[in-house]
Structures are given as structure tokens and as C-alpha cells.
């Protein structure tokens, strides 16, 4: 397996078009890293945000960094050279981390929906239900279950004999590698369906169920209570819908990538891996009042410290 090299055919020859794509990818990637690092910094250093919802958001930001970093540096490197190749081991690592990015994101969204359900539907029991121990158990399940299931899937993919070498995409995914194989394992196909049910359909069902219950409770509540519930749930709903749309586009992209123009191929590739991790911290930053307050507080503190430092320097001069 170590001698097998795969070739990405979606890049085309180096030239002005690739340089434009490189600039856009770099801009999006840097923006993604900065926005997620800001969210991580704010939540970590502001003790008032050490609550279950923001702990889940902290992990969502980490997950976004994992997903974008798994492929973007390699995409940018390939845009600069003629030889757009990758070893099979490197390709399988991309598959693993991209799958972990998608699977863990859905698990985290399910955890966030459960937290919102308890907060709105059982407010008096919230602190007895969402204890630090329970939050840690939920986080362990969010990571251990998807990573274990997806690692075994990648192992199954790695055992397939390959007859092809060309991947008409910007990065590797499991279906792209499976499509290169000479044979299809029945167990692998069944296991793939199980994976979809376990890490996508089940979290989707849990999120939907949580919000149906939240909606039922909100309709019986006062106007102010409904408004507060909407403000609390809006960032989570927007990010969840945004990510689900990106996943849907990715599924469509996997089926039609060989039949669409190169430009659309590139856009659909970058949409799945870059747009959700970029938008999630921006949506929470704009929509969540506690995070806005923390950002303002940190900014004011920074300005105040700079002002004090400047005054001290001026005083030393005189």
C-alpha cells in the first residue's frame, strides 16, 4: 500500500485560474482559523461562559479547525504545482479526518439540541441534569462513538484492491477511494449504511425531536418566553441547518463530480470543508448575547491596558 500514489484530476494545470482559487482558499482558511480561535479564546478565558452550551460550542470550533486543516493545506499546495498527487496513506488520513469532522459535528449538534431542550423544557431541573459529569460523558460519546465507527470504515476501505488511480476531486473522501477499487465488499456496503444511520440520521432525529418538544413548550408559554427561547435556539438552528445543507451538497457532489465543470467542482468541494467552520463562530458571535458581551469586555480591557501602557510611557518621558 505504501507504493500506491493517487492523482487528483480536478485541479487542472497551474495558471491564473489556480492562483485565484488559491487566494480564495487561503483567505477562507485563514478567516476560518482566526474566527474559531477567537471563539476558543473567549470561551476558555471567560469563566462566565463555562456552561454546557458554550463547552459544546468550544468543541464545535475545535472540530471545524480539524476539518478545514485536514485538507486545506494540501489543496493549496496542489494548486501551486503540476504533480497533484497523494499517497494512499495520506488519502486515507484525509478520509478519516473529514469523516470525523462530519460525524463529530452532528454528534455535537445533537448534544447542543439536548442542552437547549433541558434549558427550555426543564429549566428548574437544568443544573441537576446538565451536571459537569453528564456533560463530560456526552462529550466522550460525541467523540469516541464516531471516531471508532469511522476508523473501522477507513480500515475496511484500506483493504480494498485498487484498479484506478485518478480522483476527480480536490481531496479524498471514502466514496472516492471505494470507487477506485476492483471489487465491492457486501459487508462494507452494509456497514456504510449503518454509519449513515448512526452518525447522521440518529443525530438528525434527536435534533428534530428536541426542537419539536421545544416548540410545543414555547407555544404554551408567554410572548416574552417564546422570544427568549427563539433567541437562545436561533444560533444553534442556523448553524445546524447550514451544516446540513453543506452535507447535502457534499452528497450530491459525490454523485456528480465526474460530470460537472471544473469551476463548479472546486466551489462544491470548498463549500463543505470551509464554509460551515467559518460561519459557525460568526453566527454565534453575532447571535449570542453572552459571547458579544465577552468580546466587548475583552476588547475594552485590551484598549484600557494599551491606554495605561501609553500613559506610563509618556510619564517616563517627563
Coordinates of C-alpha atoms in Angstrom, one line a residue:
X1 CA 0.0 0.0 0.0
X2 CA 2.9 2.3 0.7
X3 CA 3.9 2.5 -3.0
X4 CA 0.4 3.4 -4.3
X5 CA 0.0 7.0 -5.4
X6 CA -3.3 8.6 -6.3
X7 CA -3.8 11.6 -8.6
X8 CA -6.2 14.5 -8.2
X9 CA -7.6 15.5 -11.6
X10 CA -9.9 18.4 -10.6
X11 CA -7.1 21.0 -10.3
X12 CA -6.1 21.4 -13.9
X13 CA -2.7 22.9 -15.0
X14 CA -1.1 25.6 -12.9
X15 CA -2.1 29.1 -14.1
X16 CA -4.1 32.2 -13.3
X17 CA -7.2 30.2 -12.5
X18 CA -5.4 28.1 -9.9
X19 CA -3.9 31.2 -8.4
X20 CA -7.4 32.8 -8.0
X21 CA -8.6 29.6 -6.3
X22 CA -5.5 29.5 -4.1
X23 CA -6.1 33.1 -3.0
X24 CA -9.8 32.4 -2.2
X25 CA -8.9 29.2 -0.4
X26 CA -6.2 30.9 1.6
X27 CA -8.5 33.8 2.5
X28 CA -11.3 31.4 3.6
X29 CA -8.9 29.2 5.5
X30 CA -7.2 32.0 7.4
X31 CA -10.6 33.5 8.2
X32 CA -11.8 30.1 9.4
X33 CA -8.8 29.6 11.7
X34 CA -9.0 33.2 13.1
X35 CA -12.7 33.1 13.8
X36 CA -12.6 29.7 15.5
X37 CA -9.5 30.6 17.5
X38 CA -11.3 33.8 18.7
X39 CA -14.3 31.7 19.9
X40 CA -12.0 29.3 21.6
X41 CA -10.1 32.1 23.3
X42 CA -13.2 33.9 24.5
X43 CA -14.8 30.7 25.9
X44 CA -11.6 29.5 27.6
X45 CA -10.7 32.7 29.3
X46 CA -14.2 34.0 30.3
X47 CA -15.3 31.9 33.3
X48 CA -18.9 33.1 32.8
X49 CA -19.0 31.1 29.6
X50 CA -18.0 27.8 31.2
X51 CA -21.5 26.4 30.7
X52 CA -22.6 23.3 28.8
X53 CA -23.8 25.2 25.7
X54 CA -20.5 27.0 25.4
X55 CA -18.5 23.9 26.2
X56 CA -20.2 22.2 23.2
X57 CA -19.6 25.3 21.1
X58 CA -15.9 25.2 22.1
X59 CA -15.8 21.6 20.8
X60 CA -17.6 22.6 17.6
X61 CA -14.9 25.2 17.0
X62 CA -12.1 22.6 17.5
X63 CA -14.0 20.2 15.2
X64 CA -14.2 22.9 12.5
X65 CA -10.4 23.5 12.7
X66 CA -9.8 19.8 12.4
X67 CA -12.0 19.5 9.3
X68 CA -10.5 22.5 7.5
X69 CA -6.9 21.8 8.4
X70 CA -7.2 18.2 7.3
X71 CA -7.4 19.2 3.6
X72 CA -6.8 22.9 3.0
X73 CA -3.0 22.9 3.3
X74 CA -2.8 20.0 0.8
X75 CA -5.3 21.7 -1.6
X76 CA -3.2 24.9 -1.5
X77 CA 0.0 23.0 -2.1
X78 CA -1.5 21.2 -5.1
X79 CA -2.7 24.4 -6.6
X80 CA 0.9 25.6 -6.9
X81 CA 2.4 22.5 -8.6
X82 CA 1.9 20.3 -11.6
X83 CA 2.0 17.0 -9.7
X84 CA -1.3 16.9 -7.9
X85 CA -0.7 13.5 -6.2
X86 CA -1.1 12.0 -2.8
X87 CA 0.0 8.7 -1.3
X88 CA -2.8 6.2 -0.5
X89 CA -1.9 6.5 3.2
X90 CA -2.2 10.3 3.0
X91 CA -5.5 9.9 1.2
X92 CA -6.9 7.6 3.8
X93 CA -5.9 10.0 6.6
X94 CA -7.8 12.7 4.8
X95 CA -10.8 10.4 4.6
X96 CA -10.6 9.7 8.3
X97 CA -10.3 13.3 9.4
X98 CA -13.0 14.5 7.0
X99 CA -15.4 11.8 8.3
X100 CA -14.5 12.6 11.9
X101 CA -15.2 16.3 11.1
X102 CA -18.7 15.5 9.7
X103 CA -19.6 12.7 12.2
X104 CA -18.5 14.6 15.4
X105 CA -20.2 17.8 14.2
X106 CA -23.5 16.0 14.0
X107 CA -22.9 14.5 17.4
X108 CA -22.1 17.9 18.9
X109 CA -25.2 19.4 17.3
X110 CA -27.3 16.7 19.0
X111 CA -25.7 17.4 22.3
X112 CA -26.4 21.2 21.9
X113 CA -30.0 20.4 21.0
X114 CA -30.4 18.3 24.1
X115 CA -28.9 21.1 26.2
X116 CA -31.4 23.6 24.7
X117 CA -34.3 21.1 25.3
X118 CA -33.4 20.8 29.0
X119 CA -32.8 24.5 29.4
X120 CA -36.2 25.5 27.9
X121 CA -38.4 22.5 28.8
X122 CA -37.0 21.6 32.2
X123 CA -35.5 24.9 33.5
X124 CA -35.8 24.1 37.2
X125 CA -34.0 20.8 36.7
X126 CA -31.4 22.1 34.4
X127 CA -28.4 22.2 36.8
X128 CA -29.3 18.8 38.3
X129 CA -29.5 17.3 34.8
X130 CA -26.6 19.1 32.9
X131 CA -24.0 18.3 35.6
X132 CA -20.3 18.5 34.7
X133 CA -20.1 14.7 34.9
X134 CA -23.0 14.3 32.4
X135 CA -21.5 16.9 30.1
X136 CA -18.2 15.1 30.1
X137 CA -19.9 11.8 29.4
X138 CA -21.8 13.4 26.5
X139 CA -18.6 14.8 25.1
X140 CA -16.9 11.4 25.4
X141 CA -19.7 9.7 23.5
X142 CA -19.6 12.5 20.8
X143 CA -16.0 11.7 20.1
X144 CA -15.5 8.0 20.9
X145 CA -18.5 6.7 19.0
X146 CA -18.0 8.5 15.7
X147 CA -14.2 8.0 15.7
X148 CA -14.4 4.3 16.5
X149 CA -17.1 3.6 13.8
X150 CA -15.4 5.8 11.2
X151 CA -11.9 4.4 11.9
X152 CA -13.2 0.9 11.2
X153 CA -14.8 2.1 8.0
X154 CA -11.5 3.6 6.8
X155 CA -9.8 0.3 7.7
X156 CA -12.3 -1.6 5.6
X157 CA -11.6 0.8 2.7
X158 CA -7.8 0.4 3.1
X159 CA -8.2 -3.4 2.4
X160 CA -9.8 -2.9 -1.0
X161 CA -7.6 -3.6 -4.0
X162 CA -7.5 -0.6 -6.3
X163 CA -7.8 -0.7 -10.1
X164 CA -7.9 3.1 -10.6
X165 CA -5.7 6.0 -9.5
X166 CA -7.5 9.2 -10.6
X167 CA -9.7 11.1 -8.2
X168 CA -11.7 13.9 -9.9
X169 CA -11.9 16.0 -6.7
X170 CA -9.7 18.4 -4.7
X171 CA -9.4 16.0 -1.7
X172 CA -10.1 12.4 -0.8
X173 CA -13.3 11.0 0.7
X174 CA -14.4 7.5 1.4
X175 CA -16.6 7.1 -1.7
X176 CA -13.9 8.4 -4.0
X177 CA -11.5 5.7 -2.8
X178 CA -14.1 2.9 -2.8
X179 CA -14.9 3.9 -6.5
X180 CA -11.3 3.1 -7.4
X181 CA -11.5 -0.4 -6.1
X182 CA -11.7 -3.5 -8.3
X183 CA -14.3 -5.2 -6.0
X184 CA -17.0 -4.2 -3.6
X185 CA -17.4 -5.9 -0.2
X186 CA -21.0 -6.6 0.7
X187 CA -20.1 -6.1 4.4
X188 CA -18.5 -2.7 3.6
X189 CA -21.7 -1.5 1.9
X190 CA -23.9 -2.6 4.8
X191 CA -21.5 -1.1 7.3
X192 CA -21.6 2.2 5.3
X193 CA -25.4 2.3 5.6
X194 CA -25.1 1.6 9.3
X195 CA -22.6 4.5 9.6
X196 CA -25.0 6.9 7.9
X197 CA -27.8 5.8 10.3
X198 CA -25.7 6.0 13.4
X199 CA -23.8 9.3 12.9
X200 CA -26.1 11.3 10.6
X201 CA -29.7 10.0 10.7
X202 CA -29.8 9.4 14.5
X203 CA -28.4 12.8 15.5
X204 CA -30.7 14.4 12.9
X205 CA -33.7 12.6 14.5
X206 CA -32.6 13.7 18.0
X207 CA -32.2 17.3 17.0
X208 CA -35.6 17.3 15.3
X209 CA -37.3 15.7 18.3
X210 CA -35.7 18.2 20.7
X211 CA -37.0 21.2 18.7
X212 CA -40.4 19.7 18.3
X213 CA -40.6 19.5 22.1
X214 CA -39.2 23.0 22.5
X215 CA -41.7 24.3 20.0
X216 CA -44.6 22.6 21.9
X217 CA -43.5 24.1 25.2
X218 CA -42.8 27.6 23.6
X219 CA -46.3 27.7 22.1
X220 CA -47.8 27.3 25.6
X221 CA -45.5 30.0 27.1
X222 CA -45.8 33.7 27.2
X223 CA -44.8 36.0 24.4
X224 CA -41.6 37.0 26.2
X225 CA -40.7 33.4 27.0
X226 CA -41.2 32.5 23.3
X227 CA -38.9 35.4 22.3
X228 CA -36.2 34.3 24.8
X229 CA -36.4 30.7 23.6
X230 CA -36.1 31.8 19.9
X231 CA -33.1 34.0 20.8
X232 CA -31.5 31.1 22.7
X233 CA -32.1 28.5 19.9
X234 CA -31.6 30.6 16.8
X235 CA -27.8 30.3 16.6
X236 CA -27.9 26.5 17.0
X237 CA -30.7 26.1 14.5
X238 CA -28.9 28.3 11.9
X239 CA -25.6 26.5 12.3
X240 CA -27.3 23.1 12.2
X241 CA -29.2 23.9 9.0
X242 CA -26.1 25.5 7.5
X243 CA -24.1 22.3 8.2
X244 CA -26.9 20.0 6.9
X245 CA -27.1 21.9 3.7
X246 CA -23.3 21.6 3.3
X247 CA -23.6 17.8 3.9
X248 CA -26.4 17.6 1.3
X249 CA -24.3 19.4 -1.2
X250 CA -21.4 17.1 -0.4
X251 CA -23.6 14.0 -1.0
X252 CA -24.8 15.5 -4.4
X253 CA -21.2 16.4 -5.2
X254 CA -20.0 12.9 -4.6
X255 CA -22.5 11.6 -7.2
X256 CA -22.0 14.2 -9.9
X257 CA -18.3 15.4 -9.6
X258 CA -17.3 13.5 -12.7
X259 CA -19.9 15.2 -14.8
X260 CA -19.7 18.9 -13.8
X261 CA -17.3 21.7 -14.9
X262 CA -14.1 22.1 -13.0
X263 CA -15.1 25.5 -11.6
X264 CA -18.3 24.1 -10.0
X265 CA -16.4 21.1 -8.8
X266 CA -14.0 23.4 -6.9
X267 CA -16.7 25.5 -5.4
X268 CA -18.7 22.5 -4.2
X269 CA -15.5 21.0 -2.7
X270 CA -14.7 24.1 -0.7
X271 CA -18.3 24.7 0.4
X272 CA -18.4 21.5 2.5
X273 CA -15.0 21.8 4.1
X274 CA -14.6 25.6 4.6
X275 CA -18.0 27.4 4.8
X276 CA -19.6 25.7 7.8
X277 CA -16.5 26.1 10.1
X278 CA -16.2 29.8 9.0
X279 CA -19.9 30.6 9.5
X280 CA -20.5 28.8 12.8
X281 CA -18.3 31.1 15.0
X282 CA -19.5 34.2 13.1
X283 CA -23.2 33.2 13.7
X284 CA -22.6 32.5 17.4
X285 CA -20.6 35.7 17.7
X286 CA -23.3 37.8 16.2
X287 CA -26.4 36.0 17.6
X288 CA -25.3 35.0 21.1
X289 CA -25.5 37.9 23.6
X290 CA -23.1 36.4 26.1
X291 CA -20.4 36.0 23.5
X292 CA -20.9 39.5 22.3
X293 CA -20.6 40.8 25.8
X294 CA -17.4 38.8 26.4
X295 CA -15.9 40.1 23.2
X296 CA -16.7 43.7 24.1
X297 CA -15.3 43.1 27.6
X298 CA -12.0 41.7 26.3
X299 CA -11.7 44.4 23.7
X300 CA -12.3 47.2 26.3
X301 CA -9.8 45.6 28.7
X302 CA -7.3 45.4 25.9
X303 CA -7.8 49.1 24.9
X304 CA -7.6 50.1 28.6
X305 CA -4.3 48.2 29.1
X306 CA -2.9 49.8 25.9
X307 CA -4.0 53.2 27.2
X308 CA -2.4 52.7 30.6
X309 CA 0.8 51.5 28.9
X310 CA 0.9 54.6 26.7
X311 CA 0.3 56.9 29.7
X312 CA 3.1 55.2 31.6
X313 CA 5.5 55.7 28.7
X314 CA 4.5 59.3 28.4
X315 CA 5.1 59.9 32.1
X316 CA 8.5 58.3 31.9
X317 CA 9.4 60.8 29.2
X318 CA 8.6 63.7 31.6

